[in-house]
């Protein structure tokens, strides 16, 4: 069953800042993962995040785009079958994860 995809306003801005080729690759990846965004240990595509380097993203998941160096961090609302995209960004020195933590707190995810 495909999950509904929601985007934080900042995540929409993140996508709009990308060139079209990157944007299309990332949207394609998000759609693929939305088929089953649960953790990989539950048979899904999700890669769980945790508490590392002072950034607590426990309960969130990531999509890694290895060839292009991009990351997508998302949250799941299992009761609603919703996948909320928090951030789309380059990994660059874990900045993507620090920003994800800020947005998580802002939106109480």
CSV table of C-alpha atoms in Angstrom, one decimal:
chain,number,residue,atom,x,y,z
A,1,UNK,CA,0.0,0.0,0.0
A,2,UNK,CA,1.4,3.4,-1.0
A,3,UNK,CA,1.6,6.0,1.7
A,4,UNK,CA,0.5,9.6,1.4
A,5,UNK,CA,3.4,12.0,1.0
A,6,UNK,CA,3.4,15.4,2.7
A,7,UNK,CA,6.1,18.0,2.6
A,8,UNK,CA,7.0,20.6,5.2
A,9,UNK,CA,7.1,24.1,3.5
A,10,UNK,CA,10.8,24.2,4.0
A,11,UNK,CA,11.2,20.9,2.2
A,12,UNK,CA,9.3,22.2,-0.8
A,13,UNK,CA,11.7,25.2,-0.8
A,14,UNK,CA,14.6,22.7,-0.6
A,15,UNK,CA,13.3,20.9,-3.7
A,16,UNK,CA,12.7,24.1,-5.6
A,17,UNK,CA,16.3,25.1,-5.1
A,18,UNK,CA,17.6,22.0,-6.9
A,19,UNK,CA,18.2,21.8,-10.6
A,20,UNK,CA,15.6,19.8,-12.6
A,21,UNK,CA,17.7,16.7,-13.0
A,22,UNK,CA,18.4,16.4,-9.3
A,23,UNK,CA,14.8,17.3,-8.4
A,24,UNK,CA,13.4,14.6,-10.7
A,25,UNK,CA,15.8,11.9,-9.3
A,26,UNK,CA,14.8,12.8,-5.7
A,27,UNK,CA,11.1,12.9,-6.4
A,28,UNK,CA,11.4,9.5,-8.1
A,29,UNK,CA,13.2,8.1,-5.1
A,30,UNK,CA,10.6,9.5,-2.7
A,31,UNK,CA,7.8,8.0,-4.7
A,32,UNK,CA,9.6,4.6,-4.6
A,33,UNK,CA,10.1,4.7,-0.9
A,34,UNK,CA,6.5,5.8,-0.3
A,35,UNK,CA,5.4,2.3,-1.4
A,36,UNK,CA,6.8,1.0,1.9
A,37,UNK,CA,8.7,3.7,4.0
A,38,UNK,CA,8.8,1.5,7.1
A,39,UNK,CA,12.2,0.5,8.4
A,40,UNK,CA,14.2,-2.1,6.4
A,41,UNK,CA,13.9,-4.5,9.4
A,42,UNK,CA,10.1,-4.4,8.8
A,43,UNK,CA,10.5,-5.1,5.1
A,44,UNK,CA,10.5,-1.5,4.0
A,45,UNK,CA,13.0,0.9,2.4
A,46,UNK,CA,13.5,3.2,5.4
A,47,UNK,CA,16.9,3.6,7.0
A,48,UNK,CA,16.3,4.6,10.6
A,49,UNK,CA,18.2,7.5,12.1
A,50,UNK,CA,19.2,7.7,15.8
A,51,UNK,CA,21.1,9.8,18.2
A,52,UNK,CA,24.6,10.7,16.9
A,53,UNK,CA,27.0,13.6,17.4
A,54,UNK,CA,24.5,15.4,19.6
A,55,UNK,CA,21.7,15.3,17.0
A,56,UNK,CA,18.7,13.2,18.1
A,57,UNK,CA,16.7,12.0,15.1
A,58,UNK,CA,15.4,8.8,16.7
A,59,UNK,CA,12.2,7.8,15.1
A,60,UNK,CA,13.0,9.5,11.8
A,61,UNK,CA,14.2,7.9,8.6
A,62,UNK,CA,16.5,8.8,5.7
A,63,UNK,CA,16.8,8.1,2.0
A,64,UNK,CA,20.4,8.2,0.7
A,65,UNK,CA,21.0,9.2,-2.9
A,66,UNK,CA,24.6,8.0,-3.2
A,67,UNK,CA,25.5,9.1,-6.7
A,68,UNK,CA,24.4,12.7,-6.1
A,69,UNK,CA,25.2,13.1,-2.4
A,70,UNK,CA,21.7,14.1,-1.3
A,71,UNK,CA,19.7,13.0,1.7
A,72,UNK,CA,16.0,13.1,2.4
A,73,UNK,CA,14.9,12.9,6.1
A,74,UNK,CA,11.3,11.9,6.8
A,75,UNK,CA,8.9,11.1,9.6
A,76,UNK,CA,6.1,8.5,9.5
A,77,UNK,CA,2.6,8.8,10.9
A,78,UNK,CA,1.7,5.1,10.9
A,79,UNK,CA,-1.9,5.5,11.9
A,80,UNK,CA,-2.6,7.9,9.0
A,81,UNK,CA,-0.2,6.1,6.5
A,82,UNK,CA,1.5,9.5,6.0
A,83,UNK,CA,5.2,10.1,5.1
A,84,UNK,CA,6.3,13.7,5.9
A,85,UNK,CA,9.3,14.9,4.1
A,86,UNK,CA,11.3,17.1,6.6
A,87,UNK,CA,14.4,18.1,4.6
A,88,UNK,CA,16.1,17.5,1.2
A,89,UNK,CA,19.7,18.5,1.3
A,90,UNK,CA,23.3,17.5,0.6
A,91,UNK,CA,24.9,15.6,3.5
A,92,UNK,CA,27.8,18.2,3.8
A,93,UNK,CA,29.2,17.7,7.3
A,94,UNK,CA,25.9,16.5,8.8
A,95,UNK,CA,24.3,19.9,8.3
A,96,UNK,CA,21.3,18.1,6.8
A,97,UNK,CA,20.8,16.3,10.1
A,98,UNK,CA,21.2,19.4,12.3
A,99,UNK,CA,18.6,21.2,10.1
A,100,UNK,CA,16.3,18.2,10.3
A,101,UNK,CA,16.4,18.3,14.1
A,102,UNK,CA,15.4,22.0,14.1
A,103,UNK,CA,12.5,21.4,11.7
A,104,UNK,CA,11.4,18.4,13.8
A,105,UNK,CA,11.2,20.5,16.9
A,106,UNK,CA,9.5,23.3,15.1
A,107,UNK,CA,6.7,21.1,13.7
A,108,UNK,CA,6.6,18.7,16.7
A,109,UNK,CA,7.3,15.6,14.6
